[in-house]
Amino acid sequence: MSKSTGSAPNRPATPFEGRRIRAAVIGTGAIARGSHVPALARLAEEGETEIVAAVDVAEDAVQKFCAEAGIPHAYTDLDRMLEEQRPDLVAICTPPTLHRDQTVAALRAGAWVWCEKPPVLTLADFDAVEAQEGRDGGPYAAIVFQHRFGSGSRHVRRLIAERTMGRPLVAHCQTTWYRNAAYYAVPWRGRWETEGGGPTMGHGIHQMDLLLDLMGPWSEVRAMAGRLVHDVETEDVSTALVRFESGALATIVNSVLSPDEVSRIRIDCERATVELTHLYGHSNDNWRITPAPDVSDEDVAVWRDFGTDVPSSHLEQLRELVASMRAGERPRSSGADGRTSLELITALYKSAFTDTTVRAGEVGPGDPFYTALHGGAPGWAPPAASTGESATTVSQEASA
């Protein structure tokens, strides 16, 4: 279904009124078991959703998954599931290389999509997915950016937007994690064709997305990347300097070489510093606000009042997504709002691999980084890409 066709065929304009939203889960690995199914099950308890099916290429795995979660229908064929079950919402929990085709298939079947990060491998893929969305009222494809959701990020976003702490001036965004050789023994990891990128794409995307959600649009980036430890195609560390449209400056570090693991965002505003320190998720206690010396106690008390603690989670994002579905509105972390972090990541790679400053909006059709995050750069692109061999040929050889 293209944008020009509006809503899916045979679907009413408000299809979810007065009933539960029928959900299906694609992929039955750890993220589906640990995050998606519990979130959907919780909303099922509240009368909002029901899980009607799951899909996995491994029949034994999907049968076991459905038996454990109480899901009535198990499939090994996505298209068959979409045709027979006609879900309203599809949660995609598969490796990144499958995201584009599975998202497109679900949208064409009239289902909204909630896709794990990274949403797709390139900006070209993202634009192809967006072209399949409905024009008004959905279906839309949202990305799992759960760190945006929760009481802490909501409170700080409002403080920054209202400028109560003054203008944001300097920021730091850090995703320094540790992954060993066993982690990269999984065949699809560390390869451009199947993972899209290294820690910049697959790990740091969450903190970078949250940084952009708090700080607003960026204008230019200057970056470096390295392959210092792991025997992979992609980078295992990257650093970047970013200028925002507001004039604020930021540093970004993404690593899988760091034994002392931490995820951190720090924003220095004119009247206070806001810092978030956590690893894979945050609650109110993970945020700290340090005022400038001349700030009144009354202002500080307001800034530090985060309200009821609602940790960041898949559940909190799913709540908002379901509300958007019922309202027929585009959800956060979809469309242009979801594209912004992938745009920054793409520009970061281009800057690092071409030794240039890259400006927002610069990477588009005709740019080699639009269709591959390595951009065909010598020393970074896989042999097939750097010698001009087509991706189709590579795919055919892999299948053979």
Tab-separated table of C-alpha atoms in Angstrom:
chain	number	residue	atom	x	y	z
A	1	MET	CA	0.000	0.000	0.000
A	2	SER	CA	1.466	3.362	-0.983
A	3	LYS	CA	0.789	6.737	0.549
A	4	SER	CA	-1.514	7.599	-2.324
A	5	THR	CA	-3.972	4.805	-1.523
A	6	GLY	CA	-4.866	5.899	2.004
A	7	SER	CA	-5.966	3.226	4.481
A	8	ALA	CA	-5.711	-0.493	3.840
A	9	PRO	CA	-8.453	-2.169	1.767
A	10	ASN	CA	-11.420	-3.592	3.680
A	11	ARG	CA	-10.448	-1.665	6.822
A	12	PRO	CA	-12.852	0.847	8.437
A	13	ALA	CA	-11.585	4.344	9.165
A	14	THR	CA	-11.582	3.666	12.936
A	15	PRO	CA	-10.924	-0.081	13.121
A	16	PHE	CA	-9.995	-0.342	16.808
A	17	GLU	CA	-12.962	1.264	18.513
A	18	GLY	CA	-14.610	-0.904	21.140
A	19	ARG	CA	-12.292	-3.898	20.813
A	20	ARG	CA	-8.854	-5.216	21.637
A	21	ILE	CA	-5.960	-4.607	19.266
A	22	ARG	CA	-4.887	-7.898	17.689
A	23	ALA	CA	-1.095	-8.235	17.828
A	24	ALA	CA	1.389	-10.647	16.275
A	25	VAL	CA	5.047	-11.148	17.151
A	26	ILE	CA	7.648	-11.828	14.457
A	27	GLY	CA	10.767	-13.533	15.781
A	28	THR	CA	10.849	-15.526	19.016
A	29	GLY	CA	14.270	-14.685	20.446
A	30	ALA	CA	15.310	-12.977	23.658
A	31	ILE	CA	13.923	-9.515	22.896
A	32	ALA	CA	10.509	-10.944	22.040
A	33	ARG	CA	10.429	-13.112	25.168
A	34	GLY	CA	11.855	-10.569	27.555
A	35	SER	CA	10.268	-7.320	26.367
A	36	HIS	CA	7.584	-7.500	23.686
A	37	VAL	CA	5.458	-10.354	24.981
A	38	PRO	CA	5.448	-9.078	28.604
A	39	ALA	CA	4.418	-5.609	27.408
A	40	LEU	CA	1.660	-6.975	25.193
A	41	ALA	CA	0.527	-9.327	27.957
A	42	ARG	CA	0.310	-6.471	30.447
A	43	LEU	CA	-1.893	-4.460	28.115
A	44	ALA	CA	-3.941	-7.593	27.486
A	45	GLU	CA	-4.648	-7.709	31.225
A	46	GLU	CA	-5.934	-4.144	30.886
A	47	GLY	CA	-8.210	-5.052	27.992
A	48	GLU	CA	-6.184	-3.228	25.338
A	49	THR	CA	-4.490	-5.996	23.336
A	50	GLU	CA	-4.445	-9.696	22.566
A	51	ILE	CA	-1.590	-11.689	21.019
A	52	VAL	CA	-3.094	-13.765	18.233
A	53	ALA	CA	-0.018	-15.209	16.517
A	54	ALA	CA	3.745	-15.549	16.397
A	55	VAL	CA	6.067	-16.235	13.476
A	56	ASP	CA	9.537	-17.767	13.324
A	57	VAL	CA	11.406	-19.674	10.616
A	58	ALA	CA	12.144	-22.432	13.154
A	59	GLU	CA	8.942	-24.401	13.681
A	60	ASP	CA	10.034	-25.998	16.970
A	61	ALA	CA	10.988	-22.586	18.356
A	62	VAL	CA	7.718	-20.881	17.447
A	63	GLN	CA	5.630	-23.779	18.720
A	64	LYS	CA	7.430	-23.684	22.076
A	65	PHE	CA	7.191	-19.888	22.199
A	66	CYS	CA	3.429	-19.957	21.625
A	67	ALA	CA	2.875	-22.748	24.137
A	68	GLU	CA	4.779	-20.871	26.846
A	69	ALA	CA	3.083	-17.527	26.174
A	70	GLY	CA	-0.405	-18.860	25.527
A	71	ILE	CA	-0.445	-17.612	21.931
A	72	PRO	CA	-3.052	-19.493	19.864
A	73	HIS	CA	-1.469	-19.536	16.416
A	74	ALA	CA	2.122	-20.438	15.408
A	75	TYR	CA	3.453	-19.816	11.897
A	76	THR	CA	6.666	-20.195	9.949
A	77	ASP	CA	5.354	-18.078	7.041
A	78	LEU	CA	4.793	-14.345	7.620
A	79	ASP	CA	2.599	-13.783	4.567
A	80	ARG	CA	0.326	-16.667	5.515
A	81	MET	CA	-0.032	-15.335	9.043
A	82	LEU	CA	-0.878	-11.849	7.794
A	83	GLU	CA	-3.504	-13.230	5.424
A	84	GLU	CA	-5.126	-15.620	7.892
A	85	GLN	CA	-4.944	-13.613	11.131
A	86	ARG	CA	-5.049	-10.025	9.835
A	87	PRO	CA	-3.357	-8.533	12.919
A	88	ASP	CA	-3.734	-4.850	13.733
A	89	LEU	CA	-0.194	-4.570	15.100
A	90	VAL	CA	2.972	-6.490	14.249
A	91	ALA	CA	5.971	-6.445	16.589
A	92	ILE	CA	9.152	-7.195	14.645
A	93	CYS	CA	11.881	-8.821	16.751
A	94	THR	CA	14.116	-10.309	14.037
A	95	PRO	CA	17.718	-9.522	12.934
A	96	PRO	CA	18.066	-6.106	11.233
A	97	THR	CA	18.512	-7.431	7.703
A	98	LEU	CA	14.907	-8.688	7.738
A	99	HIS	CA	13.267	-5.522	9.043
A	100	ARG	CA	12.579	-3.756	5.751
A	101	ASP	CA	10.803	-6.600	3.965
A	102	GLN	CA	8.854	-7.684	7.035
A	103	THR	CA	7.746	-4.135	7.807
A	104	VAL	CA	6.633	-3.568	4.220
A	105	ALA	CA	4.707	-6.835	4.205
A	106	ALA	CA	2.895	-5.937	7.416
A	107	LEU	CA	2.032	-2.411	6.243
A	108	ARG	CA	0.703	-3.727	2.947
A	109	ALA	CA	-1.516	-6.105	4.914
A	110	GLY	CA	-2.934	-3.124	6.812
A	111	ALA	CA	-1.086	-3.706	10.099
A	112	TRP	CA	0.726	-1.087	12.137
A	113	VAL	CA	4.343	-1.998	12.908
A	114	TRP	CA	6.494	-1.739	16.009
A	115	CYS	CA	10.011	-2.651	14.895
A	116	GLU	CA	13.114	-3.213	16.997
A	117	LYS	CA	16.133	-1.007	16.362
A	118	PRO	CA	17.826	-0.485	14.045
A	119	PRO	CA	14.616	-0.089	12.027
A	120	VAL	CA	16.332	-0.793	8.693
A	121	LEU	CA	19.888	-0.810	7.380
A	122	THR	CA	19.904	2.434	5.372
A	123	LEU	CA	18.065	5.682	4.716
A	124	ALA	CA	17.001	4.246	1.358
A	125	ASP	CA	15.329	1.372	3.183
A	126	PHE	CA	13.675	3.771	5.638
A	127	ASP	CA	12.221	5.834	2.810
A	128	ALA	CA	10.963	2.672	1.101
A	129	VAL	CA	9.178	1.665	4.300
A	130	GLU	CA	7.666	5.115	4.807
A	131	ALA	CA	6.303	5.020	1.260
A	132	GLN	CA	4.156	2.045	2.268
A	133	GLU	CA	2.498	3.793	5.205
A	134	GLY	CA	-1.060	5.067	5.105
A	135	ARG	CA	-1.600	8.728	4.364
A	136	ASP	CA	-4.116	9.597	7.090
A	137	GLY	CA	-4.806	7.451	10.108
A	138	GLY	CA	-2.254	4.744	9.429
A	139	PRO	CA	-1.025	2.138	9.311
A	140	TYR	CA	2.325	3.538	10.444
A	141	ALA	CA	5.657	1.926	11.315
A	142	ALA	CA	7.200	2.940	14.664
A	143	ILE	CA	10.691	2.110	15.941
A	144	VAL	CA	11.373	0.665	19.389
A	145	PHE	CA	13.063	3.632	21.089
A	146	GLN	CA	11.890	2.857	24.612
A	147	HIS	CA	14.437	5.166	26.274
A	148	ARG	CA	12.329	8.133	25.169
A	149	PHE	CA	9.429	6.899	27.256
A	150	GLY	CA	9.030	7.137	31.017
A	151	SER	CA	8.720	9.845	33.641
A	152	GLY	CA	12.391	10.911	33.634
A	153	SER	CA	12.780	11.602	29.935
A	154	ARG	CA	9.332	13.193	29.789
A	155	HIS	CA	10.166	15.581	32.632
A	156	VAL	CA	13.570	16.597	31.260
A	157	ARG	CA	12.186	17.025	27.744
A	158	ARG	CA	9.646	19.485	29.107
A	159	LEU	CA	12.229	21.399	31.147
A	160	ILE	CA	14.484	21.806	28.115
A	161	ALA	CA	11.635	22.691	25.761
A	162	GLU	CA	10.338	25.352	28.143
A	163	ARG	CA	13.870	26.713	28.696
A	164	THR	CA	13.287	26.908	32.468
A	165	MET	CA	16.931	25.888	32.948
A	166	GLY	CA	18.052	28.202	30.165
A	167	ARG	CA	19.357	27.249	26.750
A	168	PRO	CA	21.140	23.913	26.319
A	169	LEU	CA	24.770	24.673	25.499
A	170	VAL	CA	26.999	21.579	25.786
A	171	ALA	CA	26.081	17.899	25.712
A	172	HIS	CA	27.746	14.505	25.967
A	173	CYS	CA	26.242	11.234	24.760
A	174	GLN	CA	28.008	8.011	25.726
A	175	THR	CA	27.277	4.364	24.974
A	176	THR	CA	30.390	2.529	26.143
A	177	TRP	CA	29.639	-1.165	26.409
A	178	TYR	CA	31.631	-4.399	26.243
A	179	ARG	CA	31.169	-7.237	23.767
A	180	ASN	CA	33.589	-10.161	23.436
A	181	ALA	CA	34.491	-12.459	20.549
A	182	ALA	CA	31.684	-14.868	21.423
A	183	TYR	CA	29.170	-12.089	20.863
A	184	TYR	CA	30.472	-11.576	17.330
A	185	ALA	CA	30.500	-15.315	16.622
A	186	VAL	CA	26.802	-14.942	15.739
A	187	PRO	CA	26.998	-14.950	11.915
A	188	TRP	CA	24.959	-11.816	11.222
A	189	ARG	CA	26.791	-9.562	13.683
A	190	GLY	CA	29.631	-7.281	12.672
A	191	ARG	CA	28.669	-7.369	8.973
A	192	TRP	CA	27.353	-4.425	6.990
A	193	GLU	CA	24.956	-6.534	4.932
A	194	THR	CA	23.178	-8.083	7.902
A	195	GLU	CA	23.661	-5.725	10.876
A	196	GLY	CA	23.968	-2.433	9.019
A	197	GLY	CA	26.795	-1.137	11.199
A	198	GLY	CA	28.723	-1.568	14.428
A	199	PRO	CA	28.075	-0.045	17.863
A	200	THR	CA	27.173	3.302	16.289
A	201	MET	CA	24.199	1.681	14.590
A	202	GLY	CA	23.367	-1.274	16.787
A	203	HIS	CA	24.125	-0.039	20.317
A	204	GLY	CA	24.505	3.741	20.507
A	205	ILE	CA	21.369	4.419	18.496
A	206	HIS	CA	19.257	4.415	21.682
A	207	GLN	CA	21.208	7.142	23.490
A	208	MET	CA	21.662	9.189	20.310
A	209	ASP	CA	17.938	9.026	19.660
A	210	LEU	CA	17.221	10.178	23.217
A	211	LEU	CA	19.771	12.982	22.883
A	212	LEU	CA	18.056	14.228	19.714
A	213	ASP	CA	14.639	13.886	21.342
A	214	LEU	CA	15.821	16.158	24.167
A	215	MET	CA	18.016	18.591	22.216
A	216	GLY	CA	16.198	18.995	18.923
A	217	PRO	CA	17.550	19.010	15.364
A	218	TRP	CA	21.276	18.725	14.627
A	219	SER	CA	22.997	20.677	11.866
A	220	GLU	CA	26.446	19.137	11.293
A	221	VAL	CA	28.709	16.316	12.449
A	222	ARG	CA	32.458	15.570	12.380
A	223	ALA	CA	33.420	11.989	13.266
A	224	MET	CA	36.042	9.254	13.493
A	225	ALA	CA	35.661	5.462	13.659
A	226	GLY	CA	38.007	2.594	14.383
A	227	ARG	CA	38.250	-1.173	14.252
A	228	LEU	CA	40.563	-1.670	17.206
A	229	VAL	CA	39.861	-5.138	18.637
A	230	HIS	CA	37.275	-7.236	16.857
A	231	ASP	CA	37.698	-9.058	13.540
A	232	VAL	CA	34.574	-7.573	11.945
A	233	GLU	CA	33.646	-5.571	8.840
A	234	THR	CA	32.140	-2.705	10.811
A	235	GLU	CA	33.677	-0.374	13.385
A	236	ASP	CA	33.905	-1.320	17.058
A	237	VAL	CA	34.282	2.285	18.284
A	238	SER	CA	33.305	5.750	17.024
A	239	THR	CA	33.456	9.331	18.252
A	240	ALA	CA	31.756	12.443	16.933
A	241	LEU	CA	31.354	16.186	17.412
A	242	VAL	CA	27.852	17.458	16.688
A	243	ARG	CA	26.474	20.973	16.281
A	244	PHE	CA	22.752	21.482	16.821
A	245	GLU	CA	20.508	23.999	15.072
A	246	SER	CA	20.257	25.788	18.415
A	247	GLY	CA	24.030	26.329	18.373
A	248	ALA	CA	24.676	23.791	21.157
A	249	LEU	CA	27.655	21.463	20.776
A	250	ALA	CA	27.855	17.774	21.723
A	251	THR	CA	30.293	14.880	21.836
A	252	ILE	CA	29.192	11.316	21.108
A	253	VAL	CA	31.101	8.121	21.941
A	254	ASN	CA	29.985	4.621	20.938
A	255	SER	CA	32.042	1.579	21.928
A	256	VAL	CA	31.893	-2.168	22.496
A	257	LEU	CA	35.423	-2.147	23.968
A	258	SER	CA	34.625	-0.785	27.429
A	259	PRO	CA	34.688	-3.192	30.429
A	260	ASP	CA	33.135	-0.537	32.683
A	261	GLU	CA	29.818	-0.353	30.855
A	262	VAL	CA	27.654	2.738	31.019
A	263	SER	CA	25.054	4.687	29.049
A	264	ARG	CA	25.160	8.397	29.776
A	265	ILE	CA	23.689	11.664	28.575
A	266	ARG	CA	24.773	14.977	30.070
A	267	ILE	CA	23.336	18.335	29.021
A	268	ASP	CA	24.747	21.609	30.371
A	269	CYS	CA	22.145	24.364	30.203
A	270	GLU	CA	22.627	27.992	31.220
A	271	ARG	CA	21.201	27.420	34.710
A	272	ALA	CA	21.704	23.716	35.393
A	273	THR	CA	23.351	20.472	34.310
A	274	VAL	CA	21.115	17.469	33.655
A	275	GLU	CA	22.728	14.037	33.685
A	276	LEU	CA	21.350	10.564	33.019
A	277	THR	CA	23.543	7.584	33.981
A	278	HIS	CA	22.303	4.026	33.492
A	279	LEU	CA	22.952	0.978	31.315
A	280	TYR	CA	19.951	-0.544	29.533
A	281	GLY	CA	17.065	1.446	31.025
A	282	HIS	CA	16.390	4.305	33.420
A	283	SER	CA	14.103	5.412	36.229
A	284	ASN	CA	13.810	8.740	38.050
A	285	ASP	CA	16.757	7.881	40.302
A	286	ASN	CA	19.063	7.673	37.274
A	287	TRP	CA	18.619	11.388	36.562
A	288	ARG	CA	20.525	14.134	38.381
A	289	ILE	CA	20.044	17.909	38.126
A	290	THR	CA	22.819	20.185	39.397
A	291	PRO	CA	21.901	23.888	39.501
A	292	ALA	CA	24.185	26.844	38.907
A	293	PRO	CA	25.206	28.676	42.111
A	294	ASP	CA	22.697	31.531	41.757
A	295	VAL	CA	19.583	29.399	41.182
A	296	SER	CA	16.865	29.640	43.839
A	297	ASP	CA	15.887	26.688	45.987
A	298	GLU	CA	12.341	27.017	44.661
A	299	ASP	CA	13.454	26.515	41.050
A	300	VAL	CA	15.657	23.583	41.992
A	301	ALA	CA	12.772	21.903	43.804
A	302	VAL	CA	10.586	22.196	40.710
A	303	TRP	CA	13.306	20.859	38.433
A	304	ARG	CA	13.978	17.884	40.687
A	305	ASP	CA	10.304	16.939	41.032
A	306	PHE	CA	10.041	14.118	38.480
A	307	GLY	CA	6.656	12.968	39.755
A	308	THR	CA	5.619	9.332	40.002
A	309	ASP	CA	8.445	7.056	38.887
A	310	VAL	CA	7.664	5.422	35.531
A	311	PRO	CA	10.814	3.650	34.259
A	312	SER	CA	11.663	3.651	30.564
A	313	SER	CA	10.398	0.430	29.006
A	314	HIS	CA	8.832	-1.277	26.034
A	315	LEU	CA	5.580	-1.196	27.993
A	316	GLU	CA	5.539	2.599	28.255
A	317	GLN	CA	6.187	3.027	24.558
A	318	LEU	CA	3.581	0.412	23.698
A	319	ARG	CA	0.998	2.262	25.815
A	320	GLU	CA	1.544	5.402	23.771
A	321	LEU	CA	1.604	3.477	20.490
A	322	VAL	CA	-1.740	1.820	21.256
A	323	ALA	CA	-3.203	5.214	22.156
A	324	SER	CA	-1.990	6.564	18.803
A	325	MET	CA	-3.558	3.616	16.992
A	326	ARG	CA	-6.904	4.221	18.656
A	327	ALA	CA	-6.711	7.924	17.802
A	328	GLY	CA	-5.615	7.234	14.224
A	329	GLU	CA	-2.545	9.434	14.734
A	330	ARG	CA	1.071	8.991	13.716
A	331	PRO	CA	2.983	7.715	16.764
A	332	ARG	CA	6.232	9.124	18.088
A	333	SER	CA	9.401	7.458	16.756
A	334	SER	CA	7.849	6.966	13.325
A	335	GLY	CA	8.158	8.894	10.077
A	336	ALA	CA	10.389	11.974	10.222
A	337	ASP	CA	10.568	11.681	14.016
A	338	GLY	CA	11.896	8.141	13.771
A	339	ARG	CA	14.229	8.931	10.880
A	340	THR	CA	16.273	11.590	12.683
A	341	SER	CA	18.618	9.238	14.576
A	342	LEU	CA	19.283	7.173	11.426
A	343	GLU	CA	20.100	10.397	9.579
A	344	LEU	CA	22.652	11.343	12.230
A	345	ILE	CA	24.176	7.854	12.253
A	346	THR	CA	24.468	7.854	8.464
A	347	ALA	CA	26.144	11.260	8.513
A	348	LEU	CA	28.473	10.087	11.294
A	349	TYR	CA	29.653	7.157	9.172
A	350	LYS	CA	30.080	9.343	6.102
A	351	SER	CA	32.110	11.876	8.056
A	352	ALA	CA	34.314	9.202	9.612
A	353	PHE	CA	34.979	7.370	6.355
A	354	THR	CA	35.474	10.449	4.144
A	355	ASP	CA	37.228	12.728	6.667
A	356	THR	CA	34.746	15.541	6.065
A	357	THR	CA	32.113	17.524	7.944
A	358	VAL	CA	28.633	16.319	6.985
A	359	ARG	CA	25.595	18.565	7.256
A	360	ALA	CA	21.999	17.601	7.973
A	361	GLY	CA	20.063	16.694	4.836
A	362	GLU	CA	23.238	16.113	2.831
A	363	VAL	CA	22.850	12.342	2.411
A	364	GLY	CA	20.116	11.502	-0.086
A	365	PRO	CA	19.496	9.544	-3.298
A	366	GLY	CA	22.668	9.360	-5.359
A	367	ASP	CA	24.940	9.493	-2.321
A	368	PRO	CA	26.661	6.114	-1.734
A	369	PHE	CA	25.959	6.364	2.003
A	370	TYR	CA	22.218	6.565	1.286
A	371	THR	CA	22.187	2.903	0.256
A	372	ALA	CA	24.985	1.502	2.468
A	373	LEU	CA	26.410	2.896	5.680
A	374	HIS	CA	29.953	1.991	4.603
A	375	GLY	CA	29.419	4.095	1.477
A	376	GLY	CA	31.825	1.891	-0.480
A	377	ALA	CA	34.717	3.483	1.403
A	378	PRO	CA	38.091	1.730	0.935
A	379	GLY	CA	39.102	-0.186	4.034
A	380	TRP	CA	35.526	-0.276	5.316
A	381	ALA	CA	33.310	-1.623	2.572
A	382	PRO	CA	33.207	-5.426	2.221
A	383	PRO	CA	35.154	-6.768	-0.778
A	384	ALA	CA	32.074	-7.190	-2.963
A	385	ALA	CA	31.035	-3.558	-2.448
A	386	SER	CA	34.502	-2.106	-2.930
A	387	THR	CA	35.086	-4.026	-6.188
A	388	GLY	CA	31.723	-3.033	-7.625
A	389	GLU	CA	30.083	-6.449	-7.307
A	390	SER	CA	26.358	-6.059	-6.895
A	391	ALA	CA	24.532	-6.735	-3.682
A	392	THR	CA	22.254	-9.063	-5.641
A	393	THR	CA	25.199	-11.249	-6.579
A	394	VAL	CA	26.383	-11.366	-2.981
A	395	SER	CA	22.886	-12.345	-1.812
A	396	GLN	CA	22.632	-15.076	-4.427
A	397	GLU	CA	25.987	-16.517	-3.423
A	398	ALA	CA	24.996	-16.482	0.245
A	399	SER	CA	21.769	-18.316	-0.548
A	400	ALA	CA	23.615	-20.886	-2.625
